[in-house]
Each structure stands twice: as C-alpha cells, then as structure tokens.
C-alpha cells in the first residue's frame, strides 16, 4: 500500500492567534453586536421580525406565544440561544426603550422601573402595523438579497427593505469586541423631514439638517441641556449628551411645596430609579439636606411620578441643583454612532447616516420597480396577444379544430407552420401561415377560456391593457429619472410621517451647569463615646463635661476630636476601619446611638478593638505596634490618612494578633509584660520605624508557651504601676534593658 506524503507547515504561533482573534472579533461585530446602517437592525432583531413575517403573525391577526416565535427563529435563523432572541423581542416591544416599537406585545413585557418581562411561555406578540408596511412590505418583489441560513435549509434576507431611517429613529446600543455603539433615538417626523431635505438639496450640511432634527428624542422625555454641543456630536458621530429629568414644583394647601419628577433621563431607567430614591434618602441621612421630609414613588402605568415632600420655606433652587449634582437626575449619555457599512464597522455622522439611507432607498426602489416593470411587460405581451387573438378568433378556432396535437397548434400560432392541420379553405391556410404570436402569447391563447370572448370581457381586457401601458410608462419614468424616484420616496416618507408621526417628548435647550455649593459645616470639638454594647454616639464637649463621671464609667472608649475628623478603629486582626465623625449620631448624653459595626466594616464577633483614636491626632505622630508574640515597630501616622474605609494596618505572623497600639514620643520608654511575669523596659529609640505593611522586629524574647500580655508607654504621664498576681510593680523603677532580651522576672 502506497503511503501518502505528509507536509509539515511551520507557522508563527502569534500570527495564528492574531488571525483567529481578528476573525472572531469581526464575526461578533458584524453578526451579533452592531446594527446595519441600511435597516438599523442587529441580526437577531432582523431574524426575529422576518420569522414573525413568515409565520404570518401580522397586526390584523391574533397574537402568538413568544415561545413559538423564539423557538422558530432559533431553529431556522439564529442558533445562538433562546435568551438573546427573547430579550431582543422584548426590547422591540417596550415603548419606554424604543422611539418606535416594532413588536406589539401582549402580557407582561417589563416596566420602566426595571421589572423583567414574564417568561416567554406566558407572553404573546405580533408585528406592529408600521413594521409590516415599512420594514417587511416589499420582500416579495426581489428588493434585497437572500442568503442561506446557518444550515442552508432556509433563506433569510441580508437586510430588511426598511423605508425609514430606523438607525436614527430607534437608535441602537451594543458592545462588540474592542468597540461599542450607542445611538440615541430620534423623533420620526423630524428625521423624515431631514431625509426629505437631504433628497431635495444635494450638498446639505449637518447644520442645515439640524434645522429639522433638534436633537435626540428619548421615549422617557426629559431634557437635553447641552444644545450647543449637538452640532459637534452629529458632525463627528461621537460625544456626550447631558440629560436631566423634568422637575416641577407643586404647592400644597398648607403652603408647603413638593418637587415632582415627571420625566427621567433615559439612562435612569430600570434599577437606577431605585438607586435614585436611595441616593435621595442618603442625602437626608447624611444631613446634606434637611429640606426633604418625605420621598414617595407614585409612578404607575400612566407614567413616572416621584414626589419629594419639602418642609416649609425650603430652598427649592438649591435642592434641585443638589439633586442634579448628587444623583442621576442629571446624567450623561455617551454617543458613538457606530454601524456596519458594507460589512465593516464605521463611525458615522448624521449626514452620512441619512445619505446611506437615501442610497439604500434608491437601490430598493430600483430593484422593486425593475421587478414590477418586468411583470407589467410580461402582462403587456400576453394582453396584446389576447387582443390580437380576439380579432382573428375564428381562424384560431379553425386551427385548433384542425390540429392533431397541442404542439401542432402552438407551432402554427408561433411560426405559421400549417402542415398537418385541416383548414376549411385555402384562404384560411394562407392567413394561418402569416401568424407570428410569441411563445408566451401562444400559451395564453391556448389556455384562454371561452368566456373571455364575451364583449364585456374584451372591453375589460382593453382597459386592463391601457392600465398596463400606463404602469409601464410610470415605472420606466421612475427608473430613468432621479427626480421621479425622489418624488416617490418623498411621497412614501410623508405618508409614514402623517400616519405614525408624534409630538417630540424630549426638550432640547442650553442650560447652565448646576451650581451646588455644600453648606460649610460649623467646625466644633466633640466627644465620641462607645459603650460596652458597641453603640457609638457623639456630643458637644459641654454636654460631656456635665456628665463626665457617668460617661467615663459607662464607656469603653472616649475620644475627644473635631467633628470634621475621622475615627480610626484598629483591631487585633491588624485591620483599620475609619468612620467620619459626621456620620456618627450627634445628640444628647442619654441618646442610644448606633451600632459601630453598622457605620464601618468592623465585625465585633470575630475582631476585638485594640485602639480607637481621631485621625488628626494619629497622623502627626508615631504609632507603636506590638503583637502577642512580641513583634514591634514604629509607623508614621501619615500612612493611615487614606480615603479607603478599610485597610490592613499591619502585617501579622502566623497565629499572631495585635494587642497594643499607641501614640509615642521619641523620649519615651516602652515596657512589655508577659503572661509568665517577665517585664522588659526598652527605649523607644531602639524600636525601628517601618512601613505599615512590614511585620516588625522582635521586642522581647519569649519563653515557651509565654506571650506578651500588656504593653505600657512611659512618658511621664499616666499610671506607672502594673499589677501582677496582686503585686504592684513600679514601672519607672525598672532598669532599662535591650531589645530582644528576656527582661526581669517579677517576684511574687
């Protein structure tokens, strides 16, 4: 048996990876994520609409289960999972997401507040009337190319013959590989006016187009407040829109005022409405404003209505500016008008999108009227044959009666061949030899029924022929004259605007930047108290001094600081948690306060507080860290002046924990006392300064099963007496030793 020769091809691995990744990226870009500039649809949307068209789920027919539509689309055209198909179907039916919904949904299709649609087995759908007319209407006239589906068992349209610029009307959002598209929706009537203007004026500018298109028109309404920047955005196809919700002031009978939000920014749809309510509540809780006394969401199927009840004499202008600055009531919408043009992604200007639409309309109508002209030309040929046949009907009947076969009769009608046909007279045969009908005419004559010879039928045939000639003249004019083609497109666009146009919802204007200046906090000294149950509260120093004895007795931690300071909590696990003093409840001495673990990430069940102190005191000093296994270090307090609420304050060895942290001075000495009764006093200068991420050095040499139990700083202030097994030890009388020695045993 002869062996086939094998050839090994050596290729750079990076080149294969690069080519494979580019192929994958382009597949995602063109086949999934980005819309086509011609119909403004992504493949999944196009396939779903075409499948509904094929299933006959029209606007004038009953709804069908979405599960049937999804399953049929997935089986025939889009084998990428049912969830993506159903999601596309749902979005095309949601009036609050699409400027022009393409699907008529029946059932729970979600809400503007973020509620999801019901499962596809419960919901039903059918095509909207405009989708049938303007998106799928001419598919039977060979206006677009059809391609094989994924398994080559069906044909699907390369693009739908959409008669309006859907890419602008409905917009599009999609994330591809390395690129993203974000096109806002626009008003149907305005876009149609702009297209008509572009048809009528060849070199129209973007600025002239914007006399018709004011700007985006979001289905949620609201305001676009950077009108002057729109020209730049539409010329480049990229930029940022500043969106605001619509806020109205309503007065109540008691003289109080309410702020009513009746329209929201397009970006605030869904879960962001709930986040907005939480953000407003947060402004109240953090004492950024005291003007809001109640928040209620009264939204319904009739529209958005969020009511903020205000106290009397509230500063509404200041409050509205605060909402714009501190919540998503003012937001940005990033515009990136990216679409697939001739199989490649391209960022387009407003003018380019409209020009591509006009070119597509000319192409579609050219193909449509070529197909219609061909059909009318075929009708003309047959009609002329039948009319001619009526004039010589007696001769034709004589030919048919004298012929032995249909072929013999047809050959006589087409070519005048009379051999084998019996004629009544020589004159009839001579006349038959002069007949020259076309193949199509001869077939039509042979298939003609006798009732067509009735006088009225002949009159109808003549009228039909006249109509056919007019149609041929009209279609030829449309195909041969650009002005006639333009008039036709304009007429169709005006009809669509008249039937489906609506008033603009979004206001486009120039508005000044919202100016919000936080009211300056009156700086004052306060005392922060943490009781034995872990509740924290703050009070002014005068209140503390009046209740000093009880406050000290009832509290585990007492910290004096400014109300603009932060409290740093260090735990035995080596973590540091920070709390703004302003976040701590401020009030009277007998107020309960709030659990400290609610204000920080500190977990009282697994961690123990080693030290609590104000940041201002810590950051200008040096901190001494000491662990149970005798590891010590100095750390600059500036390392703990951070924005994060939780950080690792020190590195710990295995099975070690932090037992002491304190602010020190260079002249001080440090005393370690172990569980087995050893004491060691060393100068602070012997302890090296390290970073907070360091583990430190050994401060005292420990015996087996011994550990550091207590640490004291001797700086001339505070208690210098230590108790060990009921024996007092005067720490300032201890001899100063060296670091990493065992120290002196306390005699008991």
XYZ file of C-alpha atoms in Angstrom:
748
model
C 0.000 0.000 0.000
C 1.407 3.358 -1.035
C 1.806 5.932 1.743
C 0.671 9.488 1.076
C 3.366 12.069 1.706
C 2.796 14.433 4.620
C 3.997 18.017 4.734
C 4.529 19.925 7.991
C 3.891 23.647 7.724
C 5.717 25.778 10.272
C 3.867 28.982 11.257
C 4.469 31.629 13.908
C 2.042 30.906 16.773
C 1.341 34.614 17.359
C 0.272 35.026 13.709
C -2.271 32.202 14.020
C -3.627 33.686 17.269
C -3.840 37.149 15.727
C -5.707 35.926 12.646
C -8.067 33.755 14.718
C -8.849 36.599 17.103
C -9.483 39.075 14.279
C -11.831 36.556 12.601
C -13.680 36.071 15.893
C -13.872 39.827 16.541
C -15.254 40.580 13.081
C -17.805 37.795 13.467
C -19.071 39.336 16.717
C -19.027 42.851 15.255
C -20.890 42.067 12.044
C -23.026 39.069 13.032
C -24.200 39.998 16.512
C -23.380 43.283 18.188
C -23.648 46.128 15.672
C -26.622 47.279 13.567
C -26.531 47.590 9.785
C -26.686 51.201 8.595
C -29.321 50.273 5.980
C -32.094 48.916 8.218
C -30.738 49.886 11.656
C -31.202 46.324 12.931
C -28.887 43.778 14.520
C -29.032 40.247 13.051
C -31.101 38.870 15.952
C -33.701 41.637 15.552
C -33.845 41.224 11.761
C -34.248 37.459 12.015
C -36.965 37.690 14.662
C -39.028 40.161 12.607
C -38.588 38.126 9.431
C -39.621 34.935 11.228
C -42.786 36.620 12.538
C -43.491 37.763 8.968
C -43.022 34.218 7.681
C -45.285 32.811 10.422
C -47.964 35.292 9.417
C -48.164 36.975 12.829
C -49.464 40.264 11.410
C -51.026 43.260 13.135
C -54.518 42.254 11.953
C -54.175 38.648 13.151
C -54.263 37.108 16.645
C -51.243 37.226 18.982
C -48.998 34.154 19.106
C -46.963 32.804 22.008
C -43.487 34.295 22.218
C -42.099 30.815 22.894
C -43.290 29.787 19.408
C -41.626 32.815 17.796
C -38.369 32.315 19.732
C -38.217 28.593 19.000
C -38.912 29.055 15.289
C -36.337 31.853 14.986
C -33.701 29.790 16.792
C -34.402 26.669 14.737
C -34.362 28.426 11.364
C -32.158 31.503 11.535
C -30.418 32.332 14.853
C -28.800 29.344 16.619
C -27.329 31.365 19.498
C -29.693 30.557 22.367
C -33.272 31.466 23.169
C -32.485 34.127 25.808
C -30.876 36.530 23.320
C -33.812 36.166 20.911
C -36.456 36.703 23.591
C -34.558 39.661 25.034
C -34.435 41.275 21.571
C -38.151 40.586 21.081
C -38.999 42.137 24.461
C -36.952 45.291 23.819
C -38.603 45.786 20.418
C -41.981 45.785 22.211
C -41.065 48.179 25.067
C -42.387 51.687 24.416
C -40.113 53.180 27.085
C -36.978 51.896 25.311
C -37.873 52.295 21.648
C -38.972 55.519 19.974
C -40.920 53.353 17.512
C -41.835 49.892 18.913
C -41.675 47.257 16.161
C -43.499 44.484 18.036
C -46.946 44.585 19.641
C -46.573 42.743 22.943
C -49.443 41.209 24.904
C -48.775 40.354 28.545
C -46.054 41.362 30.975
C -43.203 42.850 28.946
C -41.480 44.524 31.919
C -41.659 48.089 33.186
C -39.642 51.288 33.132
C -38.693 50.645 36.772
C -36.668 47.571 35.873
C -39.205 44.773 36.301
C -38.320 41.958 33.900
C -40.677 40.512 31.330
C -42.593 37.338 32.128
C -41.268 34.051 30.759
C -41.781 33.553 27.020
C -44.322 30.787 27.645
C -46.683 33.362 29.180
C -46.309 36.326 26.810
C -47.666 36.802 23.292
C -46.721 39.083 20.419
C -47.443 40.142 16.863
C -45.972 42.652 14.419
C -46.858 46.327 14.610
C -48.658 47.747 11.577
C -45.713 50.021 10.709
C -43.321 47.043 10.850
C -45.389 45.221 8.233
C -45.659 48.271 5.994
C -42.274 49.979 6.346
C -39.957 47.069 7.239
C -41.295 43.919 5.566
C -43.690 45.227 2.913
C -41.756 44.611 -0.313
C -39.861 41.399 0.453
C -41.771 39.579 -2.309
C -40.500 41.996 -5.005
C -36.808 40.947 -5.028
C -35.714 44.204 -3.360
C -32.971 42.662 -1.175
C -30.604 39.711 -1.429
C -31.450 36.466 0.351
C -28.725 34.333 1.906
C -28.680 30.696 3.093
C -29.269 30.257 6.823
C -26.759 28.549 9.129
C -27.536 25.005 7.877
C -28.534 26.029 4.327
C -32.083 24.694 4.682
C -33.760 28.121 4.567
C -33.190 31.530 3.034
C -33.070 34.748 5.061
C -32.829 38.394 3.938
C -29.404 40.022 4.105
C -31.168 43.231 5.187
C -34.815 44.291 5.512
C -36.165 46.833 2.970
C -36.846 49.470 5.624
C -38.423 52.641 4.227
C -37.412 54.961 7.096
C -34.017 55.623 8.780
C -34.553 53.194 11.648
C -30.964 53.601 12.888
C -31.838 57.181 13.929
C -35.494 56.662 14.880
C -34.918 53.764 17.283
C -31.216 54.194 17.963
C -29.075 51.240 18.980
C -26.842 50.015 21.785
C -24.340 47.188 21.589
C -20.956 46.041 22.853
C -18.705 44.314 20.318
C -15.038 43.325 20.612
C -12.989 46.447 21.220
C -15.796 48.787 20.203
C -19.237 49.912 21.315
C -22.206 51.524 19.594
C -24.539 53.952 21.345
C -27.010 55.800 19.125
C -29.851 57.743 20.796
C -33.425 57.535 19.433
C -34.870 60.462 17.453
C -38.304 61.795 16.526
C -39.794 60.040 13.486
C -41.305 63.210 11.975
C -38.105 65.228 12.386
C -35.935 62.503 10.859
C -38.273 62.164 7.869
C -38.183 65.958 7.337
C -34.366 65.830 7.401
C -34.275 62.972 4.858
C -36.632 64.878 2.539
C -34.434 67.980 2.847
C -31.327 65.901 2.018
C -33.066 64.460 -1.075
C -34.094 67.921 -2.266
C -30.699 69.534 -1.601
C -27.689 67.538 -2.755
C -24.867 69.099 -0.678
C -26.806 69.772 2.507
C -24.691 70.349 5.644
C -25.105 68.836 9.098
C -26.000 72.284 10.416
C -28.807 72.558 7.854
C -30.044 69.057 8.731
C -30.234 70.124 12.378
C -32.832 72.735 11.442
C -35.127 69.719 11.112
C -33.654 67.377 13.769
C -33.499 69.313 17.047
C -31.615 66.521 18.771
C -32.357 63.135 20.349
C -35.954 62.373 21.335
C -35.976 59.825 24.144
C -39.164 57.852 24.879
C -38.743 58.778 28.562
C -38.827 62.502 27.742
C -36.598 64.615 29.953
C -34.238 67.368 28.842
C -31.028 67.522 26.793
C -29.250 70.573 28.218
C -26.127 70.944 26.041
C -27.750 72.080 22.783
C -24.652 73.993 21.631
C -22.576 70.785 21.662
C -25.003 68.812 19.455
C -23.595 70.086 16.146
C -20.128 68.773 17.057
C -21.620 65.442 18.177
C -23.608 64.985 14.958
C -20.691 66.020 12.731
C -18.242 63.573 14.340
C -20.664 60.839 15.385
C -19.308 60.852 18.944
C -19.691 62.918 22.113
C -21.666 63.212 25.325
C -25.249 64.340 25.863
C -26.157 65.914 29.200
C -29.575 64.634 30.240
C -31.829 65.871 33.042
C -35.124 64.754 34.465
C -38.114 67.089 34.407
C -38.714 68.614 37.857
C -41.866 70.594 38.645
C -42.785 72.464 41.818
C -46.277 71.763 43.180
C -47.804 73.794 46.008
C -49.996 72.220 48.671
C -52.872 73.909 50.518
C -50.861 74.192 53.737
C -48.244 76.322 51.961
C -45.645 73.571 51.648
C -44.096 72.699 48.294
C -43.379 69.364 46.614
C -40.777 68.590 43.997
C -42.382 66.282 41.404
C -40.194 64.389 38.937
C -42.483 63.538 35.999
C -39.820 62.605 33.429
C -36.466 60.918 33.969
C -33.216 60.780 31.967
C -33.118 57.838 29.531
C -30.112 56.436 31.438
C -32.091 56.314 34.705
C -34.458 53.577 33.537
C -34.674 50.299 35.387
C -32.787 49.708 38.625
C -31.399 53.251 38.536
C -34.812 54.607 39.614
C -34.485 52.663 42.870
C -30.872 53.831 43.185
C -32.030 57.429 42.712
C -34.532 57.061 45.584
C -31.792 55.557 47.780
C -29.418 58.394 46.866
C -32.036 60.993 47.853
C -32.610 59.151 51.148
C -28.831 59.120 51.628
C -28.682 62.916 51.232
C -31.214 63.233 54.044
C -29.492 60.681 56.305
C -26.068 62.247 55.811
C -27.559 65.652 56.695
C -26.624 67.110 53.278
C -30.164 68.494 53.276
C -32.891 68.896 55.846
C -35.419 70.245 53.318
C -36.807 66.834 52.265
C -39.288 65.375 54.766
C -40.731 62.502 52.679
C -39.967 60.569 49.474
C -42.683 58.661 47.606
C -42.666 56.881 44.252
C -46.178 57.305 42.822
C -45.281 56.018 39.344
C -47.847 53.902 37.521
C -48.625 52.668 34.009
C -49.627 56.259 33.230
C -46.053 57.476 33.742
C -43.316 58.454 36.172
C -44.231 60.472 39.266
C -41.684 60.718 42.082
C -42.721 63.162 44.816
C -40.290 64.766 47.279
C -42.230 66.481 50.069
C -40.415 69.556 51.419
C -40.506 71.413 54.710
C -41.850 74.939 54.805
C -39.658 77.681 53.329
C -37.342 75.130 51.693
C -34.799 76.462 49.208
C -36.112 74.668 46.096
C -33.489 76.017 43.663
C -30.655 74.875 45.913
C -32.331 71.494 46.354
C -32.885 70.950 42.604
C -29.226 71.779 41.924
C -28.231 69.334 44.650
C -30.310 66.579 43.004
C -28.656 67.290 39.642
C -25.172 67.154 41.193
C -25.521 64.364 43.735
C -27.917 61.930 41.971
C -28.559 60.536 38.490
C -31.300 63.087 37.885
C -28.620 64.646 35.697
C -26.590 62.104 33.742
C -24.554 61.757 30.569
C -25.364 59.636 27.523
C -22.287 58.694 25.529
C -22.938 58.930 21.794
C -20.930 56.720 19.432
C -22.760 56.326 16.125
C -21.054 53.112 15.040
C -22.727 50.859 12.458
C -21.859 48.231 9.860
C -21.310 49.773 6.408
C -20.535 47.373 3.529
C -19.549 44.686 6.034
C -17.219 46.910 8.075
C -17.798 48.906 11.298
C -17.700 52.660 10.767
C -18.395 55.709 12.947
C -20.903 57.855 11.048
C -22.030 61.453 11.177
C -25.706 62.406 10.995
C -25.296 63.385 7.344
C -23.608 60.075 6.462
C -26.402 58.025 8.085
C -29.028 59.935 6.115
C -27.020 59.642 2.868
C -26.647 55.873 3.354
C -30.416 55.653 3.942
C -31.195 57.588 0.750
C -28.788 55.399 -1.277
C -30.451 52.297 0.172
C -33.932 53.615 -0.691
C -32.844 54.286 -4.282
C -31.383 50.766 -4.515
C -34.502 49.129 -3.017
C -36.898 51.115 -5.209
C -34.792 50.480 -8.308
C -34.982 46.732 -7.697
C -38.667 46.966 -6.830
C -39.682 48.880 -9.946
C -37.475 46.768 -12.186
C -39.333 43.709 -10.922
C -42.692 45.476 -11.363
C -41.728 46.707 -14.847
C -40.724 43.204 -15.885
C -44.028 41.863 -14.597
C -46.028 44.575 -16.417
C -44.033 43.996 -19.616
C -44.931 40.301 -19.464
C -48.583 41.247 -18.912
C -48.409 43.651 -21.871
C -47.115 40.881 -24.139
C -49.903 38.497 -23.155
C -52.605 41.183 -23.299
C -51.524 42.239 -26.779
C -51.581 38.605 -27.870
C -55.100 38.087 -26.491
C -56.367 41.303 -28.125
C -54.863 40.242 -31.438
C -56.360 36.760 -30.984
C -59.850 38.224 -30.472
C -59.575 39.854 -33.912
C -58.842 36.509 -35.609
C -60.710 34.236 -33.195
C -62.496 32.324 -35.982
C -59.170 31.452 -37.605
C -57.706 30.356 -34.262
C -60.737 28.105 -33.604
C -60.289 26.619 -37.101
C -56.611 25.927 -36.346
C -57.470 24.302 -33.018
C -60.186 22.093 -34.574
C -57.906 21.060 -37.444
C -54.810 20.321 -35.309
C -53.952 16.821 -34.169
C -51.936 17.973 -31.087
C -51.361 20.986 -28.887
C -47.790 21.281 -30.211
C -49.050 21.383 -33.792
C -51.478 24.200 -32.913
C -48.803 26.119 -30.999
C -46.272 25.820 -33.846
C -48.862 27.275 -36.192
C -49.606 30.199 -33.857
C -45.917 30.948 -33.264
C -44.246 30.144 -36.596
C -47.136 29.857 -39.118
C -46.450 26.125 -39.758
C -49.670 24.737 -41.293
C -48.555 21.218 -42.342
C -50.880 18.516 -40.987
C -53.660 20.954 -39.997
C -57.029 20.677 -41.762
C -58.403 24.054 -42.906
C -61.825 24.747 -44.377
C -60.387 26.844 -47.166
C -57.146 27.713 -48.891
C -57.575 31.334 -47.738
C -57.692 30.233 -44.088
C -54.489 28.225 -44.522
C -52.752 31.161 -46.198
C -53.893 33.501 -43.387
C -52.739 30.987 -40.715
C -49.270 30.835 -42.311
C -48.848 34.535 -41.589
C -49.477 34.227 -37.791
C -46.494 35.182 -35.585
C -47.527 35.088 -31.919
C -44.805 34.839 -29.247
C -44.367 31.712 -27.146
C -45.997 33.373 -24.122
C -48.882 34.710 -26.246
C -49.476 31.331 -27.853
C -49.543 29.623 -24.434
C -52.024 32.227 -23.128
C -54.279 31.768 -26.235
C -54.300 28.006 -25.823
C -55.174 28.370 -22.120
C -57.817 31.079 -22.730
C -61.333 30.226 -21.651
C -64.286 30.775 -23.960
C -65.973 33.302 -21.624
C -63.173 35.733 -22.448
C -64.848 36.158 -25.870
C -67.853 37.896 -24.306
C -67.999 41.536 -25.332
C -67.703 42.893 -21.787
C -64.666 40.694 -21.126
C -62.987 42.052 -24.253
C -63.691 45.617 -23.055
C -62.197 44.771 -19.655
C -59.123 43.333 -21.386
C -58.691 46.580 -23.352
C -58.964 48.678 -20.191
C -56.514 46.399 -18.382
C -54.113 46.799 -21.302
C -54.381 50.600 -21.096
C -53.624 50.415 -17.361
C -50.627 48.169 -18.038
C -49.252 50.650 -20.573
C -49.639 53.484 -18.027
C -47.847 51.409 -15.381
C -45.001 50.652 -17.783
C -44.692 54.342 -18.581
C -44.730 55.254 -14.847
C -42.222 52.573 -13.831
C -39.890 53.443 -16.700
C -40.044 57.091 -15.680
C -39.173 56.226 -12.055
C -36.244 54.057 -13.167
C -34.876 56.510 -15.727
C -35.371 59.848 -13.915
C -33.857 60.646 -10.500
C -36.439 63.388 -9.895
C -39.301 60.894 -10.319
C -37.568 58.426 -7.974
C -37.033 61.236 -5.439
C -40.702 62.292 -5.625
C -41.780 58.704 -4.998
C -39.513 58.309 -1.934
C -40.650 61.693 -0.554
C -44.318 60.762 -1.072
C -43.856 57.487 0.841
C -41.967 59.245 3.667
C -44.674 61.907 4.023
C -47.333 59.193 4.226
C -45.385 57.455 7.010
C -44.969 60.740 8.897
C -48.676 61.538 8.592
C -49.761 58.156 9.939
C -47.084 57.396 12.532
C -45.531 60.769 13.479
C -45.921 62.062 17.051
C -45.021 65.079 19.110
C -41.478 65.447 20.456
C -41.063 64.251 24.060
C -37.548 65.449 24.934
C -36.853 69.171 25.328
C -33.537 70.326 23.818
C -32.080 73.502 25.303
C -28.991 75.131 26.710
C -28.882 75.123 30.498
C -26.242 76.408 32.842
C -24.206 73.915 34.808
C -25.985 73.034 38.041
C -24.239 75.002 40.773
C -24.321 73.349 44.152
C -22.096 74.501 46.972
C -22.239 72.374 50.099
C -23.044 74.404 53.133
C -19.909 74.714 55.255
C -20.021 72.599 58.341
C -19.559 74.574 61.522
C -16.370 73.142 62.988
C -16.587 72.246 66.658
C -14.968 69.983 69.228
C -16.963 66.881 70.149
C -16.609 63.782 72.300
C -17.197 60.354 70.756
C -18.330 57.622 73.172
C -18.514 53.851 72.577
C -20.380 51.898 75.281
C -19.802 48.286 76.284
C -22.529 47.109 73.886
C -20.734 48.631 70.888
C -23.084 51.617 70.374
C -21.368 54.841 69.299
C -22.607 58.422 69.671
C -21.135 61.921 69.764
C -21.946 65.083 71.757
C -20.557 68.542 72.270
C -17.843 68.944 74.923
C -20.107 70.948 77.265
C -22.594 68.047 77.439
C -19.736 65.620 78.061
C -18.217 67.707 80.856
C -21.591 67.937 82.627
C -21.862 64.123 82.538
C -18.148 63.250 82.685
C -18.317 60.793 85.607
C -21.169 58.727 84.146
C -19.754 58.973 80.608
C -16.361 57.581 81.618
C -17.920 54.841 83.764
C -20.317 53.649 81.053
C -17.982 53.886 78.053
C -15.253 51.574 76.782
C -13.787 54.313 74.564
C -13.890 58.112 74.944
C -12.327 60.189 72.164
C -12.080 63.959 72.014
C -11.781 65.304 68.445
C -13.222 67.779 65.911
C -16.492 67.000 64.156
C -14.649 67.184 60.801
C -12.254 64.421 61.862
C -12.287 60.669 61.246
C -12.236 57.970 63.919
C -9.724 55.176 63.232
C -10.536 51.740 64.689
C -7.636 49.270 64.930
C -8.465 45.616 65.662
C -6.470 42.596 66.814
C -6.627 41.127 63.288
C -4.480 44.012 62.017
C -7.274 45.864 60.199
C -8.099 49.557 60.401
C -11.638 50.893 59.874
C -12.397 54.597 59.572
C -15.659 56.450 60.278
C -16.389 60.098 59.609
C -17.364 61.804 62.860
C -20.213 63.475 60.937
C -21.663 60.005 60.221
C -21.860 59.256 63.960
C -25.231 60.180 65.539
C -24.913 63.502 67.370
C -27.215 64.367 70.248
C -27.866 64.283 73.980
C -25.993 62.256 76.598
C -28.773 59.682 77.077
C -29.294 59.081 73.314
C -28.684 55.438 72.439
C -26.504 55.982 69.356
C -25.897 53.412 66.605
C -24.010 50.078 66.491
C -20.453 50.786 65.441
C -20.383 47.836 63.017
C -23.254 49.464 61.052
C -21.094 52.517 60.376
C -17.936 50.604 59.420
C -16.815 47.181 58.213
C -15.774 46.191 61.770
C -17.151 42.783 62.829
C -17.466 42.646 66.625
C -17.971 38.866 66.647
C -14.583 37.964 65.128
C -12.435 41.014 65.991
C -11.550 42.940 69.130
C -10.852 46.680 69.172
C -7.271 47.404 70.241
C -7.277 51.179 69.768
C -9.698 53.945 68.754
C -8.417 57.434 68.055
C -9.037 60.506 65.908
C -7.073 60.654 62.655
C -5.826 64.203 63.305
C -4.070 63.043 66.468
C -2.638 59.934 64.805
C -1.342 61.377 61.546
C 1.014 63.918 63.157
C 2.685 61.340 65.419
C 4.422 57.991 65.515
C 2.459 54.830 66.369
C 3.834 51.869 68.276
C 2.527 48.432 67.232
C 3.048 45.374 69.428
C 1.763 41.831 68.885
C 1.106 38.926 71.216
C 4.311 37.233 70.047
C 6.398 40.316 70.876
C 6.796 41.772 67.362
C 7.108 45.564 67.484
C 7.591 48.508 65.121
C 7.051 52.238 64.807
C 4.841 53.512 61.945
C 4.298 57.097 60.821
C 0.686 58.171 61.398
C 0.540 59.704 57.893
C 0.280 56.178 56.443
C -3.259 55.930 57.836
C -4.542 59.121 56.210
C -6.284 57.252 53.383
C -9.597 57.533 51.551
C -10.488 53.832 51.862
C -12.768 52.950 54.750
C -10.995 49.635 55.430
C -7.277 48.877 55.117
C -4.715 46.450 56.503
C -2.921 48.403 59.254
C -0.116 45.906 59.836
C 1.210 42.547 58.739
C 0.893 39.729 61.287
C 2.779 36.465 61.619
C 1.066 33.089 61.747
C -1.283 32.711 64.768
C -0.295 36.192 65.958
C -2.556 39.116 66.841
C -2.190 42.804 67.603
C -2.520 43.587 71.331
C -1.296 47.171 71.598
C -1.227 50.362 69.530
C -0.437 53.807 70.906
C 0.933 57.225 70.014
C 4.522 57.621 71.250
C 7.255 60.239 71.615
C 10.973 59.677 70.985
C 11.902 60.381 74.643
C 9.566 57.709 75.993
C 10.336 54.172 77.050
C 8.268 51.052 76.435
C 7.508 48.251 78.940
C 6.464 44.712 77.955
C 4.838 42.415 80.491
C 4.380 38.702 79.661
C 1.894 36.141 80.954
C 4.679 34.321 82.887
C 5.624 37.531 84.723
C 8.602 38.879 82.776
C 8.975 42.650 82.310
C 11.285 44.403 79.857
C 11.774 48.163 79.609
C 13.468 49.500 76.479
C 13.961 52.960 74.935
C 11.622 53.854 72.067
C 14.728 54.796 70.079
C 15.656 51.080 69.887
C 12.420 50.294 68.017
C 12.885 50.752 64.247
C 10.425 52.703 62.108
C 8.775 50.532 59.462
C 6.012 50.719 56.866
C 2.530 49.552 57.798
C 2.924 46.509 55.533
C 6.001 45.300 57.494
C 5.824 42.627 60.196
C 8.282 44.440 62.549
C 11.116 43.180 64.753
C 11.210 41.143 67.994
C 10.820 43.390 71.037
C 11.130 40.796 73.816
C 12.486 37.267 73.836
C 9.702 34.922 74.979
C 9.956 31.573 76.681
C 7.972 28.538 75.587
C 4.186 28.997 75.902
C 4.738 32.605 77.000
C 3.196 35.642 75.286
C 3.041 39.409 75.733
C 0.083 40.289 77.915
C 0.430 44.038 78.374
C 2.381 46.990 76.955
C 2.849 50.390 78.600
C 4.383 53.643 77.304
C 6.286 55.622 79.975
C 6.393 59.295 79.034
C 5.921 60.968 82.436
C 2.149 60.958 82.210
C -0.459 58.360 83.198
C -0.372 55.360 85.519
C 3.094 53.835 86.011
C 2.010 50.988 88.314
C 1.334 47.466 86.984
C -0.353 44.636 88.924
C 0.860 41.056 88.503
C -0.677 38.385 90.737
C -1.759 41.038 93.262
C 1.746 42.505 93.406
C 2.370 46.114 92.405
C 5.251 46.810 90.031
C 6.503 50.387 89.687
C 7.438 50.523 86.027
C 9.569 53.677 86.236
C 11.855 51.847 88.688
C 12.587 49.048 86.180
C 16.088 49.083 84.730
C 16.295 49.936 81.034
C 17.321 46.879 79.053
C 17.985 45.977 75.442
C 15.505 44.966 72.789
C 15.051 41.232 72.133
C 16.131 40.188 75.642
C 14.073 38.236 78.188
C 13.739 41.023 80.782
C 13.277 40.741 84.570
C 11.095 38.156 86.351
C 8.542 39.695 88.740
C 8.904 38.105 92.175
C 5.607 37.164 93.770
